[in-house]
Coordinates of C-alpha atoms in Angstrom, one line a residue:
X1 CA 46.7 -2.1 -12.0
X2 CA 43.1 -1.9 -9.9
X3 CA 44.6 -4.6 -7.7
X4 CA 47.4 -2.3 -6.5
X5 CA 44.9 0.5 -5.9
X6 CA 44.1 -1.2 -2.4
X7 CA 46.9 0.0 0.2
X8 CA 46.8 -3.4 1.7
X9 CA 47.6 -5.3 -1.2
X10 CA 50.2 -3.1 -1.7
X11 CA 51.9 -3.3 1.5
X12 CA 51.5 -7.0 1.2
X13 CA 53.3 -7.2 -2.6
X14 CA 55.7 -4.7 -1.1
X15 CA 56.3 -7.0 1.8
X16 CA 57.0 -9.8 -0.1
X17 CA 59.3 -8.3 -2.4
X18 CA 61.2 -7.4 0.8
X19 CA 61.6 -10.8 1.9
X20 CA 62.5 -12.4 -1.7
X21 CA 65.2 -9.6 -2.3
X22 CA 66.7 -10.0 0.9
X23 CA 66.9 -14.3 0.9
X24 CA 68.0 -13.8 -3.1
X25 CA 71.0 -11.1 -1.5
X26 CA 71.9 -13.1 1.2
X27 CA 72.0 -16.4 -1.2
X28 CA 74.0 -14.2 -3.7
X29 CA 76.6 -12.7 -1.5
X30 CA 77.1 -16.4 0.7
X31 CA 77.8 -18.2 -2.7
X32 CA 79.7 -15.7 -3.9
X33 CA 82.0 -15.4 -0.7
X34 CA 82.0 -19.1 -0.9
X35 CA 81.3 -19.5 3.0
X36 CA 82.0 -22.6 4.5
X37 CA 78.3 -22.6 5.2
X38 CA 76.5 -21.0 2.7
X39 CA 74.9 -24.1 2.1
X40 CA 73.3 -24.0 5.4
X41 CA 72.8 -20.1 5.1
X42 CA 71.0 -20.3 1.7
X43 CA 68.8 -22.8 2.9
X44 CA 67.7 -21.2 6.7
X45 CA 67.3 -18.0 4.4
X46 CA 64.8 -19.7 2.4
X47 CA 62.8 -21.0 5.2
X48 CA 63.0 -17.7 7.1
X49 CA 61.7 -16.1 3.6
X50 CA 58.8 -18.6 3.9
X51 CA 58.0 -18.2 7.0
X52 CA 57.5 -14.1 6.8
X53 CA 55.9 -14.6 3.5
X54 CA 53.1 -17.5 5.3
X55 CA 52.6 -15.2 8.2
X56 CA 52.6 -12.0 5.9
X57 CA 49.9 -13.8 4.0
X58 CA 47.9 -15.1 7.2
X59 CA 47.8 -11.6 8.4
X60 CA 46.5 -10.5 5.6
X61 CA 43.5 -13.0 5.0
X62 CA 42.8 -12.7 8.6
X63 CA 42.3 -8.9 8.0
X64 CA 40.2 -9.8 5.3
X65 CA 37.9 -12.3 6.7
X66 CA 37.3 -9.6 9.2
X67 CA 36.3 -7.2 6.7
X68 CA 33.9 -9.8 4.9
X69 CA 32.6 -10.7 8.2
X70 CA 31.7 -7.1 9.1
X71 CA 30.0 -6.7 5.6
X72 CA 28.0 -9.5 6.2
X73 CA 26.9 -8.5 9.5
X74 CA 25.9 -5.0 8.1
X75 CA 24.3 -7.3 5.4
X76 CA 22.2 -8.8 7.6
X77 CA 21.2 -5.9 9.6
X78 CA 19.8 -4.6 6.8
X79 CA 17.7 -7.6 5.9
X80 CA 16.6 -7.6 9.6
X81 CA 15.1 -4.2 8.8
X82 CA 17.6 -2.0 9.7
X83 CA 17.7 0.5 6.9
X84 CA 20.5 2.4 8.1
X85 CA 22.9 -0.6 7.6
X86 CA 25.7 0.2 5.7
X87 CA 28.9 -1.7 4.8
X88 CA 32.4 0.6 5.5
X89 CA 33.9 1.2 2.2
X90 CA 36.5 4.1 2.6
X91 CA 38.8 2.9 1.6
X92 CA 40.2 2.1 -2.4
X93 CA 40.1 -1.1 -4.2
X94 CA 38.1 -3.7 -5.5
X95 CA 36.5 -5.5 -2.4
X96 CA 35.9 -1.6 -1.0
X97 CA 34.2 -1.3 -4.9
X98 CA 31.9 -4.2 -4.4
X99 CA 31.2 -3.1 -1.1
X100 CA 30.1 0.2 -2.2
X101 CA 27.7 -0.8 -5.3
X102 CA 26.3 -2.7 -2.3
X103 CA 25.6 0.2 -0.5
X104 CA 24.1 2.0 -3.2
X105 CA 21.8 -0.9 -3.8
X106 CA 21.0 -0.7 -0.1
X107 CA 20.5 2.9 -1.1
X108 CA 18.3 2.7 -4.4
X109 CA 16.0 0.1 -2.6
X110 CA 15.1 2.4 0.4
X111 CA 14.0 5.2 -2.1
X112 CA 11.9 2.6 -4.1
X113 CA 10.2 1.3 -0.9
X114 CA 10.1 4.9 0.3
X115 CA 8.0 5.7 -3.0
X116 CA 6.4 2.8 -2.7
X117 CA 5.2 3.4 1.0
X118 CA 3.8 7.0 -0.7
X119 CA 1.8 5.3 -3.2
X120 CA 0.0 3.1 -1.1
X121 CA -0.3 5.5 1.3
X122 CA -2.0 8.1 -1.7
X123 CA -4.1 5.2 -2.9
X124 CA -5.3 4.6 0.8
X125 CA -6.0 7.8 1.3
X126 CA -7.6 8.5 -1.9
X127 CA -10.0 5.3 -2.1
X128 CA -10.9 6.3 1.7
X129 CA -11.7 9.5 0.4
X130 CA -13.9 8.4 -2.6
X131 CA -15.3 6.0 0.1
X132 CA -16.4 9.0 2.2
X133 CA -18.1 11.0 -1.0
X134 CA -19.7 8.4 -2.3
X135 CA -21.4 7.3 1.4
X136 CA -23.6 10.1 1.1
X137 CA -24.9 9.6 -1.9
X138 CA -25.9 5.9 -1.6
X139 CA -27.4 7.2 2.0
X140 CA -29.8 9.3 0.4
X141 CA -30.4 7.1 -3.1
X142 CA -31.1 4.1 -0.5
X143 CA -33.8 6.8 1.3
X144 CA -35.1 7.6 -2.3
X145 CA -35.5 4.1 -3.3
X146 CA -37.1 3.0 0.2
X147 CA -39.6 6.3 -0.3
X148 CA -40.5 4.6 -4.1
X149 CA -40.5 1.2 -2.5
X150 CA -43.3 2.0 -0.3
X151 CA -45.4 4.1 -2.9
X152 CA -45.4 1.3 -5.3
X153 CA -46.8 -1.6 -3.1
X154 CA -50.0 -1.5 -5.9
X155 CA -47.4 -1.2 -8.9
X156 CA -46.2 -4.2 -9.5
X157 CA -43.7 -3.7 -12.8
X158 CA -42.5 -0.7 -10.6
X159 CA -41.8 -2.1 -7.2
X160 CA -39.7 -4.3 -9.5
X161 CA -37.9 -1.9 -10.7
X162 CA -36.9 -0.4 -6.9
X163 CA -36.5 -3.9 -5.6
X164 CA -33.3 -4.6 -8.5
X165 CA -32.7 -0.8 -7.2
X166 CA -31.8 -1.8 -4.2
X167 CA -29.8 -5.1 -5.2
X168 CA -27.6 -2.4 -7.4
X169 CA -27.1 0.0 -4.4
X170 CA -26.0 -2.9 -1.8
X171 CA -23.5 -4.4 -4.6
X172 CA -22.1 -1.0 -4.9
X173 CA -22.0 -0.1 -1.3
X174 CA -20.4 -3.6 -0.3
X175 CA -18.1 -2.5 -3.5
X176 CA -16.8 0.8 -2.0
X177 CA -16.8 -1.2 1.2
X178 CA -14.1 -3.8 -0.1
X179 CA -12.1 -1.3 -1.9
X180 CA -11.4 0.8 1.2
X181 CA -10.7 -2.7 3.2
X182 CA -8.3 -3.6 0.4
X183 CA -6.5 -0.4 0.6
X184 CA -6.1 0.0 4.1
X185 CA -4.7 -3.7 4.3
X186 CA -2.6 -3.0 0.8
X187 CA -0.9 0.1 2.6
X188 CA -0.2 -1.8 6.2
X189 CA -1.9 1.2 8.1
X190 CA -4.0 -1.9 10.1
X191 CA -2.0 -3.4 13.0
X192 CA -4.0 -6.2 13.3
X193 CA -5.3 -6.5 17.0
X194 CA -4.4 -10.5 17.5
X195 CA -5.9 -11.7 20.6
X196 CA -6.0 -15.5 21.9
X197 CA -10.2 -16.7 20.1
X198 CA -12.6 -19.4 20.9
X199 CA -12.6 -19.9 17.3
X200 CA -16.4 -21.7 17.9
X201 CA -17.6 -18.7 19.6
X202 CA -16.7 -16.7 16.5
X203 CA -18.2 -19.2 14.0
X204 CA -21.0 -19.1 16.2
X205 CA -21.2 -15.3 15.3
X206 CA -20.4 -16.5 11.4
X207 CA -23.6 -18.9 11.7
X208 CA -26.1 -16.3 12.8
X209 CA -25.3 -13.9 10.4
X210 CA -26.0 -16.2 7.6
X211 CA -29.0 -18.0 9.2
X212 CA -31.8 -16.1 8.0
X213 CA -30.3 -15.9 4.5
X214 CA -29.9 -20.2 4.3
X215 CA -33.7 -19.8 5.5
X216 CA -34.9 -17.6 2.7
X217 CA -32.9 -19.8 0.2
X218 CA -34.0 -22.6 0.9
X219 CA -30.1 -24.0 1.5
X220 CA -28.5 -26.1 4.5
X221 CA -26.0 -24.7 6.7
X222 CA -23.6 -26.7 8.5
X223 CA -21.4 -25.3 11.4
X224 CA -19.1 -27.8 13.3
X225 CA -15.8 -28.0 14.7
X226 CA -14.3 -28.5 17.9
X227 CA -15.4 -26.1 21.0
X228 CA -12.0 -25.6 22.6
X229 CA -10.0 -25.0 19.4
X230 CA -8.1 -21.3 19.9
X231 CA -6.9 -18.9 17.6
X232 CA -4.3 -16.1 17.8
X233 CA -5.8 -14.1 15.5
X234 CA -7.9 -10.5 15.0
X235 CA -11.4 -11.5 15.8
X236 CA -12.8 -8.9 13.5
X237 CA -11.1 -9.0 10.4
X238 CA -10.4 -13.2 10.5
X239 CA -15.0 -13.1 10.5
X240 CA -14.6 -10.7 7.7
X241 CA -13.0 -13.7 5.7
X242 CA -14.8 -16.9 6.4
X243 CA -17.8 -14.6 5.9
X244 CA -16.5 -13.6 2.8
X245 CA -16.2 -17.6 1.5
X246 CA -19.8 -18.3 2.8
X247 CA -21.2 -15.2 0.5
X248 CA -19.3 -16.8 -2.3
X249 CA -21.0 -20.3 -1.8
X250 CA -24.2 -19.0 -1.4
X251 CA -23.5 -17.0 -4.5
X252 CA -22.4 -20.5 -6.2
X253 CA -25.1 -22.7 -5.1
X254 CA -28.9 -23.1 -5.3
X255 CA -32.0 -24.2 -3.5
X256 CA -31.5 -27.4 -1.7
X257 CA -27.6 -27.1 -1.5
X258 CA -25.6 -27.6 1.5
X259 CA -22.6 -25.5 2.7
X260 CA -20.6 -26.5 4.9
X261 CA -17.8 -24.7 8.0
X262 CA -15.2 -27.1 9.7
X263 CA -12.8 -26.2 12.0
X264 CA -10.2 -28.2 13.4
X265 CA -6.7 -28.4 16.0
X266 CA -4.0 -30.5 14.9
X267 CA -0.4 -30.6 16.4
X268 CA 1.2 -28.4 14.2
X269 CA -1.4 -25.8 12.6
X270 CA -5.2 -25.0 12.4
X271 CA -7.3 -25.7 9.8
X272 CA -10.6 -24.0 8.9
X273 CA -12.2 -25.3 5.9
X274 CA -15.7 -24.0 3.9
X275 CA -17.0 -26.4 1.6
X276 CA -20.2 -26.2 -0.8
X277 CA -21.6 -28.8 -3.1
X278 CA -22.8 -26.3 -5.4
X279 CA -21.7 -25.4 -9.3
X280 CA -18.3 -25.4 -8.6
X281 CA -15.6 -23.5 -10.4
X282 CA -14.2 -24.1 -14.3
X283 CA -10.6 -25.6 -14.3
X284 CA -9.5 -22.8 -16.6
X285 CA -10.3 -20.0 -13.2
X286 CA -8.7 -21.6 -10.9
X287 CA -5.9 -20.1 -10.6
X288 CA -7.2 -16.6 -10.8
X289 CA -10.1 -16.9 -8.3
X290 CA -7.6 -14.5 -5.8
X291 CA -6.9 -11.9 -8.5
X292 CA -9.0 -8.6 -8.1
X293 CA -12.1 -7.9 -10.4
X294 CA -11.6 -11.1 -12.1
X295 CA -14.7 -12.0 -14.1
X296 CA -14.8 -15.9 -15.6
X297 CA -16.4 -16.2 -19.1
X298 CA -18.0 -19.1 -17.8
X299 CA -19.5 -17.7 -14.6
X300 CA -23.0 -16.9 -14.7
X301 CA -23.2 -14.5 -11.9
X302 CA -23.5 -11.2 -12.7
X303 CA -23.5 -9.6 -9.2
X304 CA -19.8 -10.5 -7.8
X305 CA -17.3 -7.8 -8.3
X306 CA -14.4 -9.6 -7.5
X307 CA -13.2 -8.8 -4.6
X308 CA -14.3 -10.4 -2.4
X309 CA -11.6 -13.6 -2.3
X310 CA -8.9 -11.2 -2.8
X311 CA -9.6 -9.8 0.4
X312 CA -9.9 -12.9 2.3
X313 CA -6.6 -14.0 1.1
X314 CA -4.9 -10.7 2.4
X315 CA -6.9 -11.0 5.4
X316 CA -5.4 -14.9 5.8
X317 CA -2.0 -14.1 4.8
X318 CA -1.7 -11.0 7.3
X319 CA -2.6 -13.9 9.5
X320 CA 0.4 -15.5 8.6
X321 CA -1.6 -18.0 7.1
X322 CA -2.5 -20.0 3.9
X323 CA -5.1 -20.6 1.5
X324 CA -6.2 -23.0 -0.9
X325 CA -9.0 -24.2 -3.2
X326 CA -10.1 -27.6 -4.6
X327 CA -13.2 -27.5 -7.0
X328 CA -15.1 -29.8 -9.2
X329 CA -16.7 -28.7 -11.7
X330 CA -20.6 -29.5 -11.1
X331 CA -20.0 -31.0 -7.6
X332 CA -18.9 -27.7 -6.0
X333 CA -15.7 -26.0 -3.9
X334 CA -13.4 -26.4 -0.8
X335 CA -11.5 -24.1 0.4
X336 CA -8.6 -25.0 3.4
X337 CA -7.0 -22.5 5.7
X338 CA -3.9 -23.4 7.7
X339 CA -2.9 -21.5 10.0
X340 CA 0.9 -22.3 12.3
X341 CA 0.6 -22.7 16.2
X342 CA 3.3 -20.7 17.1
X343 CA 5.5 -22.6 19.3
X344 CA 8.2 -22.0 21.9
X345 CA 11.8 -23.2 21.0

């Protein structure tokens, strides 16, 4: 039997065998002797018997409930992030069985995120190195098409041509850009630098960079927010998103359309929200606006690669934060970011 296998178990059986052999003796030879008191005698046997039997078993189950409890501990280490955490399981039986398929688990699911780690590590390293090639071509194609640029002022169908040249060249040079960002954030080789932000300083920053470009389209550009709302967050990388989400509504909205930046403090969390009232987005893409390279049938824009939402909703997320997005189809899009205050307990 398996259940005998454990040396405790045994001991325990072995025990109580003891105790019901000896009280069933002693019964035996006081009836048989017919003892003035056998009476008496059968019956403190019996509760001696139960009592070494209850304490046997207490014993027993306290030993065990120590066991479990050390298991879970080494349980919990491991879940902490200890990877080293193992359960003791030297000895035979079925609990020490359990305990070591549990340990193999623990074992099988370091070498997966082991191999894991490698692969993003290899994908960083190889989109980063891709990156790097292809920088030096688009330096010099960008040189080229600036060279044609200027010798076909007094060609009109050419310096066409050159100027959707250069559109191609910027998509795939804020393309290559993306990719590496995504990598480097997909293998966790950026420790985000999380400093205490004036976060209307920084959309200050946001507002300027996009100024010229709500100019030239003729579209109105709203900043506004409270000026002492703070932000643990990395500077850099949190103005990579909402910059991101302002190049989508401009991609999404035409002349005489307004977009819109709020920022606010509430007790709990803080909330940054852009807002257009441009084409919005079709029901059916909803819920695959954050997937990479995702292209709508129904989208008309033809100079999005996809990415660029993705990577804002890493970027949040690394911030510990959420995301969401309301849209209307023909009245435009909102997207809400929450971030936690962290609070002292």
């Amino acid at each position: 039997m398996r259940i005998l296998a454990n040396r405790k178990i045994k001991h325990l059986f072995w025990w109580i065998a003891l105790f019901i052999a000896g009280f069933s003796s002693i019964s035996i030879v006081s009836v048989s002797l017919q003892w003035k008191y056998s009476v008496w005698c059968v019956l403190v046997s019996a509760i001696l018997m139960g009592v070494f039997i209850v304490a046997a078993l207490y014993l027993y189950f306290r030993k065990q409930d120590q066991i479990i409890e050390d298991a879970v501990t080494q349980i919990r280490e491991y879940l902490s992030g200890n990877q080293d955490a193992r359960i003791d399981c030297d000895e035979e039986g079925e609990l020490y069985r359990l305990f070591h398929e549990v340990n193999s688990l623990a074992a099988i699911l370091n070498a997966h995120a082991e191999n894991e780690g490698r692969a993003k590590y290899f994908l960083k390293d190889t989109i980063s190195n891709i990156s790097h090639q292809l920088k030096t071509p688009l330096a010099a194609l960008n040189i080229y098409n600036g060279l044609l640029q200027e010798e076909s002022k007094d060609f009109p169908e050419i310096r066409e041509f050159t100027d959707l040249s250069e559109q191609e060249l910027d998509r795939m040079e804020t393309l290559v850009q993306n990719l590496l960002k995504m990598a480097k954030l997909d293998s966790g080789t950026i420790v985000l630098e999380k400093t205490m932000e004036n976060l209307s300083e920084m959309m200050d920053c946001v507002q300027r960079n996009f100024t010229y470009q709500a100019q030239q389209e003729e579209k109105k550009l709203i900043f506004c927010g409270g000026d002492m709302v703070t932000l643990l967050c990395d500077r850099i990388w949190l103005m990579e998103a909402v910059s991101n989400l302002v190049k989508n509504a401009f991609a999404h909205t035409k002349a005489g359309d307004t977009i819109s930046i709020q920022w606010k403090q509430f007790a709990s969390i803080v909330q940054l929200v852009v807002q257009d009232n441009g084409s919005g987005i079709h029901p059916e893409d909803l819920p695959h606006v954050f997937k990479r390279f995702y292209r709508s049938r129904f989208s008309k824009d033809t100079q999005g690669v996809g990415l660029g939402l993705p990577l804002t909703k890493a970027i949040v997320e690394a911030h510990s934060g959420t995301i969401e997005i309301d849209s209307d189809l023909g009245r435009g899009t909102t997207f809400t970011i929450n971030f936690l205050i962290p609070t002292k307990l």
